[in-house]
mmCIF file of N, CA and C in Angstrom:
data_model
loop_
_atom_site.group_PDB
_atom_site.id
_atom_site.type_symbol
_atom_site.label_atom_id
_atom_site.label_comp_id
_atom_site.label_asym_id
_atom_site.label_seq_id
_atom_site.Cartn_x
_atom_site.Cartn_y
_atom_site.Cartn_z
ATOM 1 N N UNK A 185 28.895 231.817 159.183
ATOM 2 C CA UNK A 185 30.185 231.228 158.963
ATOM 3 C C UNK A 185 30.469 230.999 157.479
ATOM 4 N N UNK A 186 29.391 230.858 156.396
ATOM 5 C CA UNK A 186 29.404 230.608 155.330
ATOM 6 C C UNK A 186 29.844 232.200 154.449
ATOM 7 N N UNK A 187 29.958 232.685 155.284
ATOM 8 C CA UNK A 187 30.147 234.278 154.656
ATOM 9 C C UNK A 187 31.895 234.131 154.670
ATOM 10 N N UNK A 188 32.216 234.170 155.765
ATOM 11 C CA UNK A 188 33.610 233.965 156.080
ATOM 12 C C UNK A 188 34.377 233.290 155.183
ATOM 13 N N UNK A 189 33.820 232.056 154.882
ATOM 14 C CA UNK A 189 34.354 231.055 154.001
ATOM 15 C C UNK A 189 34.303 231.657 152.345
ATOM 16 N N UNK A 190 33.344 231.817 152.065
ATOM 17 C CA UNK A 190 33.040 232.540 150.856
ATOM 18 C C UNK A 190 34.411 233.840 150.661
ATOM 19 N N UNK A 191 34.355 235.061 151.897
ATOM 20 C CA UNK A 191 35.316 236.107 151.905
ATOM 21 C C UNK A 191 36.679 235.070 151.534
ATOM 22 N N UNK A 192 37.384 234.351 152.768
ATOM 23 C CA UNK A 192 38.478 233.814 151.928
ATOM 24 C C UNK A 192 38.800 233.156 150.693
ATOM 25 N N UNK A 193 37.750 232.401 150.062
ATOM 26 C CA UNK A 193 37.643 232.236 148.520
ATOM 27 C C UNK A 193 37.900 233.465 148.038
ATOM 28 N N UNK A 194 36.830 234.241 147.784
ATOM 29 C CA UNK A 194 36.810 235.508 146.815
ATOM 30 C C UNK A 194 38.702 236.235 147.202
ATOM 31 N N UNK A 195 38.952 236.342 148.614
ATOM 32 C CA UNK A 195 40.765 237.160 148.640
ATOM 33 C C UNK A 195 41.322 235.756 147.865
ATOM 34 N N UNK A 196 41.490 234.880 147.920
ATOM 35 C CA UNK A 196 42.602 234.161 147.262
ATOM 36 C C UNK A 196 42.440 234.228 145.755
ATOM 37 N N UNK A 197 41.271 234.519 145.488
ATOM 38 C CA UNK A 197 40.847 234.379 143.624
ATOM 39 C C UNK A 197 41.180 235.719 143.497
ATOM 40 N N UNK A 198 40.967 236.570 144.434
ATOM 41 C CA UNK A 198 41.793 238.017 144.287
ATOM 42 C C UNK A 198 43.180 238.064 144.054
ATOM 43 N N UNK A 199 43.906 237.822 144.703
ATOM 44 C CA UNK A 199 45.095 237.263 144.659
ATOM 45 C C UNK A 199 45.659 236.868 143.405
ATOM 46 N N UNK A 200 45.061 235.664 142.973
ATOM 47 C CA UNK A 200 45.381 234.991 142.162
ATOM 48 C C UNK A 200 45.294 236.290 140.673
ATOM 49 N N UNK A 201 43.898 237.272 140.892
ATOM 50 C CA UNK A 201 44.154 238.248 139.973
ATOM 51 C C UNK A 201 42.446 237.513 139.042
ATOM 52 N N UNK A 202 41.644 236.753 139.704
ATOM 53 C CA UNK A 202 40.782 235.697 138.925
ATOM 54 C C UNK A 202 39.290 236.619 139.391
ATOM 55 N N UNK A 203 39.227 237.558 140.001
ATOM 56 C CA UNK A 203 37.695 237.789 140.594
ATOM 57 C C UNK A 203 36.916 239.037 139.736
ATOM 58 N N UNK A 204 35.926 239.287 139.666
ATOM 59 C CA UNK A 204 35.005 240.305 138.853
ATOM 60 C C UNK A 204 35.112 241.864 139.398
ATOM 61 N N UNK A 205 34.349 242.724 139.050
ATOM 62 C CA UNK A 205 34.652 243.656 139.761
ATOM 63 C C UNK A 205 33.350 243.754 141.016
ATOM 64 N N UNK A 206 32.427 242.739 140.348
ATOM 65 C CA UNK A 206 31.189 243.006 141.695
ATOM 66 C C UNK A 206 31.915 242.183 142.998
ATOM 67 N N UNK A 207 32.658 240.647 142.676
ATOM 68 C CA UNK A 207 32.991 240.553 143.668
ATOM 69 C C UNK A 207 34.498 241.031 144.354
ATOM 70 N N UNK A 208 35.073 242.095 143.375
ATOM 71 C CA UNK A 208 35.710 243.096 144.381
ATOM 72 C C UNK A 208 35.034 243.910 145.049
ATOM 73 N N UNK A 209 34.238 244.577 144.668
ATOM 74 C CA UNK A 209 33.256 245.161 145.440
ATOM 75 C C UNK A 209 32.887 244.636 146.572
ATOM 76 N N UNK A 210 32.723 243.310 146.360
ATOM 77 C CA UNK A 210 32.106 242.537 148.014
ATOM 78 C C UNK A 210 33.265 242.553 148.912
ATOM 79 N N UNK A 211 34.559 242.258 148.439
ATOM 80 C CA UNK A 211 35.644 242.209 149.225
ATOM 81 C C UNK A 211 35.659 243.588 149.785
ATOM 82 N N UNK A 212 36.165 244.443 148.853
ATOM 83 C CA UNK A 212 36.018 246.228 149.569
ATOM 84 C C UNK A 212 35.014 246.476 150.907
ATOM 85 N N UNK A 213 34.061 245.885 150.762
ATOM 86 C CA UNK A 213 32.576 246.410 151.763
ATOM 87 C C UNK A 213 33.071 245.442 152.957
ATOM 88 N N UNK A 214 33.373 243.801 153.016
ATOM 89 C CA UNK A 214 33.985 243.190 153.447
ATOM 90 C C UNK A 214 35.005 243.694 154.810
ATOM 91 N N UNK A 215 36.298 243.688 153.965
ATOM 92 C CA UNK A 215 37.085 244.472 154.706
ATOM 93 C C UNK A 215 36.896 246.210 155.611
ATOM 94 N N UNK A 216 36.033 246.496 155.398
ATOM 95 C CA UNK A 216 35.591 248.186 155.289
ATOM 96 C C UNK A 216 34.707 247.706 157.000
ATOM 97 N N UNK A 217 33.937 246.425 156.903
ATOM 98 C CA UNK A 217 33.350 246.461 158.024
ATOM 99 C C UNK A 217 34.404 245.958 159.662
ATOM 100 N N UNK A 218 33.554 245.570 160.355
ATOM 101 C CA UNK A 218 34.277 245.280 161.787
ATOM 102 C C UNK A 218 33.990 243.830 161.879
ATOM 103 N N UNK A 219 33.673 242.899 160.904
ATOM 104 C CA UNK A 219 33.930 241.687 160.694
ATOM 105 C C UNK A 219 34.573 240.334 160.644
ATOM 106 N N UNK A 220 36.047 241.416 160.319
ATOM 107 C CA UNK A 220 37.087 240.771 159.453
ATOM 108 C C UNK A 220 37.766 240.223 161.091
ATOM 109 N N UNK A 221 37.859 238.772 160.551
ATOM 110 C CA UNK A 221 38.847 237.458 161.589
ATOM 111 C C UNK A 221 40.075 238.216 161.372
ATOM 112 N N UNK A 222 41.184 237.823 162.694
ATOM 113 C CA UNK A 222 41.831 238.383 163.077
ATOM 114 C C UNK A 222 43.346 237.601 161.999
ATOM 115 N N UNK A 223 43.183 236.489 161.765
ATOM 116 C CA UNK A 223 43.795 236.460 160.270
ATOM 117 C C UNK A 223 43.888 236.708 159.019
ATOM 118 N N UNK A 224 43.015 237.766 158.833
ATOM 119 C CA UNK A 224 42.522 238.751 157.421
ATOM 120 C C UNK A 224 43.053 240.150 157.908
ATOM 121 N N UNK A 225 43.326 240.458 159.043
ATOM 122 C CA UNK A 225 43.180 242.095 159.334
ATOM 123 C C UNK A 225 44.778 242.307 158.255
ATOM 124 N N UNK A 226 45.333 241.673 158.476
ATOM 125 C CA UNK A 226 46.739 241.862 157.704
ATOM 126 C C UNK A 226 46.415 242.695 156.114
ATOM 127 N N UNK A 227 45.463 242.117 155.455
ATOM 128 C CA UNK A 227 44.744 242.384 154.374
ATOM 129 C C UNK A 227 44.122 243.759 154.015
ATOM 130 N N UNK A 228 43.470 244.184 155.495
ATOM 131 C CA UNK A 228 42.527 244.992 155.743
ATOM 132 C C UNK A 228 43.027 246.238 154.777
ATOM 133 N N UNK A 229 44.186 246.836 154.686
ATOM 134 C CA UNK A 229 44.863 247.976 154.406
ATOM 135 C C UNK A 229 45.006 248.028 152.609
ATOM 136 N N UNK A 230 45.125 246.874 152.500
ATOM 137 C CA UNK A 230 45.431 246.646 151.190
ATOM 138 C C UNK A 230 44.024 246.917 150.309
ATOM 139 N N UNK A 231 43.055 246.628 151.109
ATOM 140 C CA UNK A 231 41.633 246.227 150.118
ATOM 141 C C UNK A 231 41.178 247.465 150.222
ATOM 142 N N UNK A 232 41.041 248.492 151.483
ATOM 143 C CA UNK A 232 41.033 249.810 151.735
ATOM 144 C C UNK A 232 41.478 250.819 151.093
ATOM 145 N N UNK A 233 42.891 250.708 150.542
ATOM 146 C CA UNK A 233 43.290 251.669 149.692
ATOM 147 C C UNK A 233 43.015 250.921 148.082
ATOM 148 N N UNK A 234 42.853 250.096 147.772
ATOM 149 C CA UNK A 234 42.723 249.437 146.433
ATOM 150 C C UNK A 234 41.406 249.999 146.175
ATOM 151 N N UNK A 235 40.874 249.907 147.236
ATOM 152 C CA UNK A 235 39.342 250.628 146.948
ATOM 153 C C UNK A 235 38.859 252.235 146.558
ATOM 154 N N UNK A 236 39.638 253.027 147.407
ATOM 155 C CA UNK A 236 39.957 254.230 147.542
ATOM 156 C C UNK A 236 40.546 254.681 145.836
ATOM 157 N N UNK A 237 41.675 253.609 145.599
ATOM 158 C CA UNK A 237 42.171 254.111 143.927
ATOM 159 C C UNK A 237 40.890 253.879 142.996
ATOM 160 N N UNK A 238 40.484 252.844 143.264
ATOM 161 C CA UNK A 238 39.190 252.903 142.257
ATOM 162 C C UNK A 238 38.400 253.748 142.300
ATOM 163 N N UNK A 239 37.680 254.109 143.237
ATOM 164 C CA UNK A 239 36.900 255.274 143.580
ATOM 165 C C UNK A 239 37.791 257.095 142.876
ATOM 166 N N UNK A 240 38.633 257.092 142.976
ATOM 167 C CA UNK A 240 39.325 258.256 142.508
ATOM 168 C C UNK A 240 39.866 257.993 140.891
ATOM 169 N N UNK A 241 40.026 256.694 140.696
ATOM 170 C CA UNK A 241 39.978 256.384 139.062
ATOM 171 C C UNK A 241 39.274 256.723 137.930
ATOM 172 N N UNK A 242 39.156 257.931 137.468
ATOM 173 C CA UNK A 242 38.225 258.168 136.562
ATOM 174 C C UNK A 242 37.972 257.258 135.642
ATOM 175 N N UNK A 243 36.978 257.002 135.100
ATOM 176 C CA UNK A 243 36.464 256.046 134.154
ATOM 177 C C UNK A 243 37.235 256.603 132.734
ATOM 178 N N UNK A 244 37.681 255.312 132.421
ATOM 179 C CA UNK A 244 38.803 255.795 130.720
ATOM 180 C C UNK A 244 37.500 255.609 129.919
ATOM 181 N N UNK A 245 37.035 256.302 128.835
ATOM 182 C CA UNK A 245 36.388 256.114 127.751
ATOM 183 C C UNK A 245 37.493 255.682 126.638
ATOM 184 N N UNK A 246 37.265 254.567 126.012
ATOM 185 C CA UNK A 246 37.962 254.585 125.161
ATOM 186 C C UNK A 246 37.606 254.999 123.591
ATOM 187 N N UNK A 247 38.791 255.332 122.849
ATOM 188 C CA UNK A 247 39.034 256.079 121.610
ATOM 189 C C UNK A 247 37.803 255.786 120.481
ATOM 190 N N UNK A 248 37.391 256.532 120.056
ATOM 191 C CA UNK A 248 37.011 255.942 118.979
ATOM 192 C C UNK A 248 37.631 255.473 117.893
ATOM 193 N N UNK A 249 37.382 254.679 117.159
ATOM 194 C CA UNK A 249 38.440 254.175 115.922
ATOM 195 C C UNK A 249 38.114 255.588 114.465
ATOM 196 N N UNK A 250 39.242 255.780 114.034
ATOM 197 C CA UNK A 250 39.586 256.471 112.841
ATOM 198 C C UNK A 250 38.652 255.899 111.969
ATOM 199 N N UNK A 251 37.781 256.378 111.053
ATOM 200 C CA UNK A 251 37.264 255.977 110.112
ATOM 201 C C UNK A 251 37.889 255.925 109.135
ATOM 202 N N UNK A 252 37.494 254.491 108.132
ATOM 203 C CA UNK A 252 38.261 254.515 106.808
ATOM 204 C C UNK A 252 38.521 255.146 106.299
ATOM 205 N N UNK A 253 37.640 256.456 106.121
ATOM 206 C CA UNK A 253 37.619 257.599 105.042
ATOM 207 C C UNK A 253 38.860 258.514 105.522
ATOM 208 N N UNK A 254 39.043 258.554 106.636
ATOM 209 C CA UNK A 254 39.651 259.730 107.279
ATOM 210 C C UNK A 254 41.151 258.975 107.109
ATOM 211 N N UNK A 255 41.698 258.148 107.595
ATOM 212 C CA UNK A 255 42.874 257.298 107.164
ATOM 213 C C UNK A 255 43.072 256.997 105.882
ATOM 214 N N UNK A 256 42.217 257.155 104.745
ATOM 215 C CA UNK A 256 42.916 257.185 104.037
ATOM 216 C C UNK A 256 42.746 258.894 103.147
ATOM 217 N N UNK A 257 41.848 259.606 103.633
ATOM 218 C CA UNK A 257 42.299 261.243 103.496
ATOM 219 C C UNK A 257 43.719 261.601 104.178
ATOM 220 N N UNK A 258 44.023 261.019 105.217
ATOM 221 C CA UNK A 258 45.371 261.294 105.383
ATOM 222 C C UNK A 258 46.384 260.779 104.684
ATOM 223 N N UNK A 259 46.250 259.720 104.210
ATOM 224 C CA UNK A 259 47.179 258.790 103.318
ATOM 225 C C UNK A 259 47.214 259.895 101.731
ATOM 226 N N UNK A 260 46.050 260.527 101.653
ATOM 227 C CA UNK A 260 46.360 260.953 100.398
ATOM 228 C C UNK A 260 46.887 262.515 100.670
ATOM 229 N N UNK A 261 46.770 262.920 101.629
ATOM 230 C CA UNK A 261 47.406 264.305 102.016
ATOM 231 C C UNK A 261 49.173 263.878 102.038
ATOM 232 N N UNK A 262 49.164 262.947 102.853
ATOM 233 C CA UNK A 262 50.800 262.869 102.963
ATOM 234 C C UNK A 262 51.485 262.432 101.732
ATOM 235 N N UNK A 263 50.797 261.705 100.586
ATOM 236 C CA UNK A 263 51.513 261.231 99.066
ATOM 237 C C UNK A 263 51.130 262.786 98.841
ATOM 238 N N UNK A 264 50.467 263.323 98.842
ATOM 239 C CA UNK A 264 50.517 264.868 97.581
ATOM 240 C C UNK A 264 51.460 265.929 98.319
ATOM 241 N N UNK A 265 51.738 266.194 99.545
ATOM 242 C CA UNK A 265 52.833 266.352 100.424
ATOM 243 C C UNK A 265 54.327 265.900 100.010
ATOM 244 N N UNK A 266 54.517 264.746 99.339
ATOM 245 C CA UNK A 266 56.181 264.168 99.086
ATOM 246 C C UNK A 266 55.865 264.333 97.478
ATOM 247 N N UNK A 267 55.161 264.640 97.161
ATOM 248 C CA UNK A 267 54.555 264.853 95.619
ATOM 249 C C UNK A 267 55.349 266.387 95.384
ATOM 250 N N UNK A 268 54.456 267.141 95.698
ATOM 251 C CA UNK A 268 55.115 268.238 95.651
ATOM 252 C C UNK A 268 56.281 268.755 96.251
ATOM 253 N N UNK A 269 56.489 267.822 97.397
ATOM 254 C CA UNK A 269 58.072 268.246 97.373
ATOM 255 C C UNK A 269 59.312 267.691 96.846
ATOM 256 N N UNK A 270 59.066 266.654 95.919
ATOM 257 C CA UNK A 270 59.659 266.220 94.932
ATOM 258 C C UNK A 270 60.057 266.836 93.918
ATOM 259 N N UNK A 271 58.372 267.406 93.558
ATOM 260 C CA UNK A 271 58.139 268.173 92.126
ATOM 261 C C UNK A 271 59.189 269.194 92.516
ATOM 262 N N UNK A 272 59.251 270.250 93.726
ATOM 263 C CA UNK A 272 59.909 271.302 93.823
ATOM 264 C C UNK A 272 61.723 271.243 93.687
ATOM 265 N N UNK A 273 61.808 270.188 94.630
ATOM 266 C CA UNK A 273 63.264 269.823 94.632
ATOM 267 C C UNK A 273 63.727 269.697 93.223
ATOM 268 N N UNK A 274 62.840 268.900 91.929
ATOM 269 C CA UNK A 274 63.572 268.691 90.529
ATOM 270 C C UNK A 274 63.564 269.886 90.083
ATOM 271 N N UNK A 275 62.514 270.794 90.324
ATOM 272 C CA UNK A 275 62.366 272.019 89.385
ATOM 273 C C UNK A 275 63.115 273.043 89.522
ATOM 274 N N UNK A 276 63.765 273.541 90.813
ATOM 275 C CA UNK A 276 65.074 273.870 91.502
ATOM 276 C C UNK A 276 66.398 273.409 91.322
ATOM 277 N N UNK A 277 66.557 271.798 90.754
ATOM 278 C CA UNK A 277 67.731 271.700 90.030
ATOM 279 C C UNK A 277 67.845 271.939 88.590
ATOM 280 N N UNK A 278 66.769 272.052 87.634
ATOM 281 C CA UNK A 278 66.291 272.761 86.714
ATOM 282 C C UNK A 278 66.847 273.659 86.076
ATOM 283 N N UNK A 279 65.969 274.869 87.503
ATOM 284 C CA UNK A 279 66.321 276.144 87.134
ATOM 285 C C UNK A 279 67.744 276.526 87.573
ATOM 286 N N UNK A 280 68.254 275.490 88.170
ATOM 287 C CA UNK A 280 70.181 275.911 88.350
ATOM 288 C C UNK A 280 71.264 274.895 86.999
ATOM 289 N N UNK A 281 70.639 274.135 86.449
ATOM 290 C CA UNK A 281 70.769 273.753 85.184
ATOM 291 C C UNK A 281 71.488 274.618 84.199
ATOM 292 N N UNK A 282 73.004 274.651 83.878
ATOM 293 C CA UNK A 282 73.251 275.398 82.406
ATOM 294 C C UNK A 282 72.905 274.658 81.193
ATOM 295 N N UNK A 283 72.160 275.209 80.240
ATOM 296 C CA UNK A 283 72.575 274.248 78.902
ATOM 297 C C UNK A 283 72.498 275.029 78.014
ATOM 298 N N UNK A 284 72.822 274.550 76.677
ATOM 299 C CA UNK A 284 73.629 275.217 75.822
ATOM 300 C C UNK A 284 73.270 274.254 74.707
ATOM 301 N N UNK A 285 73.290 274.788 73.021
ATOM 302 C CA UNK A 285 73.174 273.862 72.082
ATOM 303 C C UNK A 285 74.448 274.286 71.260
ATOM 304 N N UNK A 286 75.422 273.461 71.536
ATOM 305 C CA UNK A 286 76.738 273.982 70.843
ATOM 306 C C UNK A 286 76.708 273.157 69.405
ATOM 307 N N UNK A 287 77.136 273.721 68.120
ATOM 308 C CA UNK A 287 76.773 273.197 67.179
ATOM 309 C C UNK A 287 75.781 271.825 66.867
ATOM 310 N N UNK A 288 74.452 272.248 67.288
ATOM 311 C CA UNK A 288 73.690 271.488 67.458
ATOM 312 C C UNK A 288 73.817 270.340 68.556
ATOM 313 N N UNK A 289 74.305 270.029 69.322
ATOM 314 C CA UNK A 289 74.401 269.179 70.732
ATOM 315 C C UNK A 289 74.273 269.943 71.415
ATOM 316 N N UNK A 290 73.409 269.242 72.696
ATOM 317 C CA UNK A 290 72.858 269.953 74.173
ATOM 318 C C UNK A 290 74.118 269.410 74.645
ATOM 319 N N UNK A 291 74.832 270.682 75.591
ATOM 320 C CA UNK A 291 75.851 270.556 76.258
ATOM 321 C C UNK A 291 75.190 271.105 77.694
ATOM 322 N N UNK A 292 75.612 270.835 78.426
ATOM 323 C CA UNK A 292 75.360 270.837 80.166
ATOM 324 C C UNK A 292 76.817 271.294 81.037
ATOM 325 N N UNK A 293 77.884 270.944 79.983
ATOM 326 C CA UNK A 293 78.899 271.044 81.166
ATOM 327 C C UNK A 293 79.042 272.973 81.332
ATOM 328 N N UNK A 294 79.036 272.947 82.558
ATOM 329 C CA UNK A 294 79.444 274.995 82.350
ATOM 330 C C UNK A 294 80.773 275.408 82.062
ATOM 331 N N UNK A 295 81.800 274.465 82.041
ATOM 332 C CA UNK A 295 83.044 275.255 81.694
ATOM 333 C C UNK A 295 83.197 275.211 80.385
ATOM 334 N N UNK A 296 82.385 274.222 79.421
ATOM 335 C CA UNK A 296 82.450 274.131 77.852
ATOM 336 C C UNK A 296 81.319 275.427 77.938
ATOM 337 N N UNK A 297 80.746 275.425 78.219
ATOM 338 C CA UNK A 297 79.533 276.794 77.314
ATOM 339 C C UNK A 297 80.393 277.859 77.790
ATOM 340 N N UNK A 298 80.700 278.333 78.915
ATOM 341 C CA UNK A 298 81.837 279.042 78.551
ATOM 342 C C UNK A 298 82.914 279.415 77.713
ATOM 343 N N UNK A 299 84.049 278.292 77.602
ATOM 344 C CA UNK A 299 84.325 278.760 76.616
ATOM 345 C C UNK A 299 84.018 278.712 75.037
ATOM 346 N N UNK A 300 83.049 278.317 74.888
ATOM 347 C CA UNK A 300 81.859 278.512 73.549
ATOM 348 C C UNK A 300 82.011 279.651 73.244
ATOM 349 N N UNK A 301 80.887 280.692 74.898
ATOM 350 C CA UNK A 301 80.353 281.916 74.538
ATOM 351 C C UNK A 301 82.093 282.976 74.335
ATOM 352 N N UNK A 302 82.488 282.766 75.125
ATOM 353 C CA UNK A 302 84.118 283.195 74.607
ATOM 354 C C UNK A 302 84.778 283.587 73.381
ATOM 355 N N UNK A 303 84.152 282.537 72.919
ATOM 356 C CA UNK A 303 84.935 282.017 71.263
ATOM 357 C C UNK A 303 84.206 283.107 70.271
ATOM 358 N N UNK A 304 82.652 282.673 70.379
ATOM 359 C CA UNK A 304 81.739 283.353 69.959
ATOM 360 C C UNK A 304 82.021 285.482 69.845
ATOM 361 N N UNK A 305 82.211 285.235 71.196
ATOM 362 C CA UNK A 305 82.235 286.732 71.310
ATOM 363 C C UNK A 305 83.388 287.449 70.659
ATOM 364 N N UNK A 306 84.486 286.687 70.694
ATOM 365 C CA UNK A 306 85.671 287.327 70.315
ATOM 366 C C UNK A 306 85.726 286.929 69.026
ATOM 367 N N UNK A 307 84.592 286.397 67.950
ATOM 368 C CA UNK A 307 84.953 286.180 67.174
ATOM 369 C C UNK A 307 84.171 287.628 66.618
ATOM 370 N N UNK A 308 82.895 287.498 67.253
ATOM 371 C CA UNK A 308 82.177 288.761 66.877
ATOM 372 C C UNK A 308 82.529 290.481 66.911
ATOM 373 N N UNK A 309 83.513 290.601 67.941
ATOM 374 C CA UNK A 309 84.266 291.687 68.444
ATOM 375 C C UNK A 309 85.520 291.815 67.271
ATOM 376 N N UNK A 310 86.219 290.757 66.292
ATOM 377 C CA UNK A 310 86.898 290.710 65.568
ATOM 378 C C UNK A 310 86.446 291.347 64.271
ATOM 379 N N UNK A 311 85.416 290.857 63.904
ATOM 380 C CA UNK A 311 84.249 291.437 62.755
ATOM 381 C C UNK A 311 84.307 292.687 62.671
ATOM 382 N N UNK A 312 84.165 293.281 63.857
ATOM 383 C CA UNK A 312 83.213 294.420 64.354
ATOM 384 C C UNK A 312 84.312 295.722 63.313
ATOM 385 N N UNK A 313 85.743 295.415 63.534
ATOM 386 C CA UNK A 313 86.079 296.494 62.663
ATOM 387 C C UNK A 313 85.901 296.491 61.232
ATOM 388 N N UNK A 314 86.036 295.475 60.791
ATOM 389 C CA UNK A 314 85.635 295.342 59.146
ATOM 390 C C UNK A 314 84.315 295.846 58.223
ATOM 391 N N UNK A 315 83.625 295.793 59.932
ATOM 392 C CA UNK A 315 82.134 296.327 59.091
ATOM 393 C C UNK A 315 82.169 297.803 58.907
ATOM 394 N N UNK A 316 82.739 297.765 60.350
ATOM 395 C CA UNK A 316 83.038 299.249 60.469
ATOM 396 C C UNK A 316 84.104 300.170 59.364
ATOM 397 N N UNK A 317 85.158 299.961 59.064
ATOM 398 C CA UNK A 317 85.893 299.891 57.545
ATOM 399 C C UNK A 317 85.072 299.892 56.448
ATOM 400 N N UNK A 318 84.475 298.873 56.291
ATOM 401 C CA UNK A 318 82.901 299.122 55.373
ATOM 402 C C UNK A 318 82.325 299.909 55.558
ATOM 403 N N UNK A 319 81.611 300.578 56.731
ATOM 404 C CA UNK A 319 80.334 301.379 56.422
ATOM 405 C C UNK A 319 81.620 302.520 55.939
ATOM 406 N N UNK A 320 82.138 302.730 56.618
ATOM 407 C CA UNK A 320 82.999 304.090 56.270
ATOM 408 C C UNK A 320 84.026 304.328 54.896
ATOM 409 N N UNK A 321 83.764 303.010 53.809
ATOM 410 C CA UNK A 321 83.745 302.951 52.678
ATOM 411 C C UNK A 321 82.927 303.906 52.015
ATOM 412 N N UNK A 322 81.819 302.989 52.345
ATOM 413 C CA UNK A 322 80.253 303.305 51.961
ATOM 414 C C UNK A 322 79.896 304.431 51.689
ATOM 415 N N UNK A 323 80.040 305.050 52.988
ATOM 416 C CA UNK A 323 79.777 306.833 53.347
ATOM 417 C C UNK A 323 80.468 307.951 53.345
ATOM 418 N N UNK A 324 81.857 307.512 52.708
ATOM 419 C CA UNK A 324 82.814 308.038 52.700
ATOM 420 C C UNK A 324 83.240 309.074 53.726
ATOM 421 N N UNK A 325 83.108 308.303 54.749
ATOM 422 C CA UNK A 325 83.808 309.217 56.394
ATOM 423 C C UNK A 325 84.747 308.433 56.941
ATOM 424 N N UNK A 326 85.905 309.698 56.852
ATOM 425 C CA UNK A 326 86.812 309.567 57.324
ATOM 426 C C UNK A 326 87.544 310.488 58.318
#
C-alpha cells in the first residue's frame, strides 16, 4: 500500500513539473504495469506515450563553446573585410576624380577644366600659323 501512496506523490510532483528523471522512470514502469487503481487509469495514456517520446528522443549533445581564439579570428576577418571594402570604394571615387592645376590651383570642378583645356587649345591652334609663316620665312618656301 506504501507503493501506491508513494506512486500518487511522485504523479502530483509530476504534475506540478517537480520530479527527476529516475523518478519518472518509476512512474513510466508504474503505469506500464497492471497495478494501477482504478483512479490513476485516467493517467495511464499520458505516462505511456510521455514515455514512448523519451525513448525515441535522441539525446541532444550540446555545442561546444567557440574558442577565444576563433571569435576573435573572426572578428579580425570581418574588420579587414569592411577594410578593404572601404579602401576600394575611395579608390574608385579617385580614379573617377577630374583634377586639374589651373594656374597653379587644384581645380576639381569638370566644367572649369574644360573650358581651361579649350582656351588652351585654341590658343595653341592660333600660334600654329605664325610659326608656320616663320618657318617658311626661314626656308624660303613658298
Amino acid at each position: 500500500m506504501s507503493n501506491i501512496l508513494r506512486i500518487r506523490t511522485l504523479t502530483d510532483r509530476f504534475l506540478e513539473g517537480e520530479t527527476t528523471l529516475e523518478e519518472e522512470r518509476e512512474l513510466y514502469a508504474f503505469y506500464r504495469s497492471e497495478e494501477v487503481p482504478d483512479d490513476l487509469l485516467s493517467l495511464r495514456p499520458l505516462f505511456v506515450g510521455l514515455e514512448e517520446i523519451q525513448l525515441e528522443t535522441p539525446s541532444v549533445t550540446p555545442k561546444k563553446k567557440m574558442g577565444d581564439w576563433r571569435k576573435w579570428v573572426m572578428i579580425a576577418a570581418s574588420v579587414l573585410v569592411l577594410f578593404l571594402l572601404g579602401g576600394s570604394f575611395l579608390w574608385q571615387q579617385q580614379q573617377n576624380e577630374c583634377v586639374a592645376y589651373v594656374y597653379g590651383e587644384r581645380v576639381t570642378d569638370r566644367d572649369l577644366i574644360m573650358q581651361e583645356l579649350e582656351r588652351s587649345i585654341g590658343t595653341m591652334t592660333e600660334g600654329q600659323n605664325d610659326i608656320e609663316n616663320q618657318l617658311n620665312d626661314m626656308f624660303n618656301i613658298n
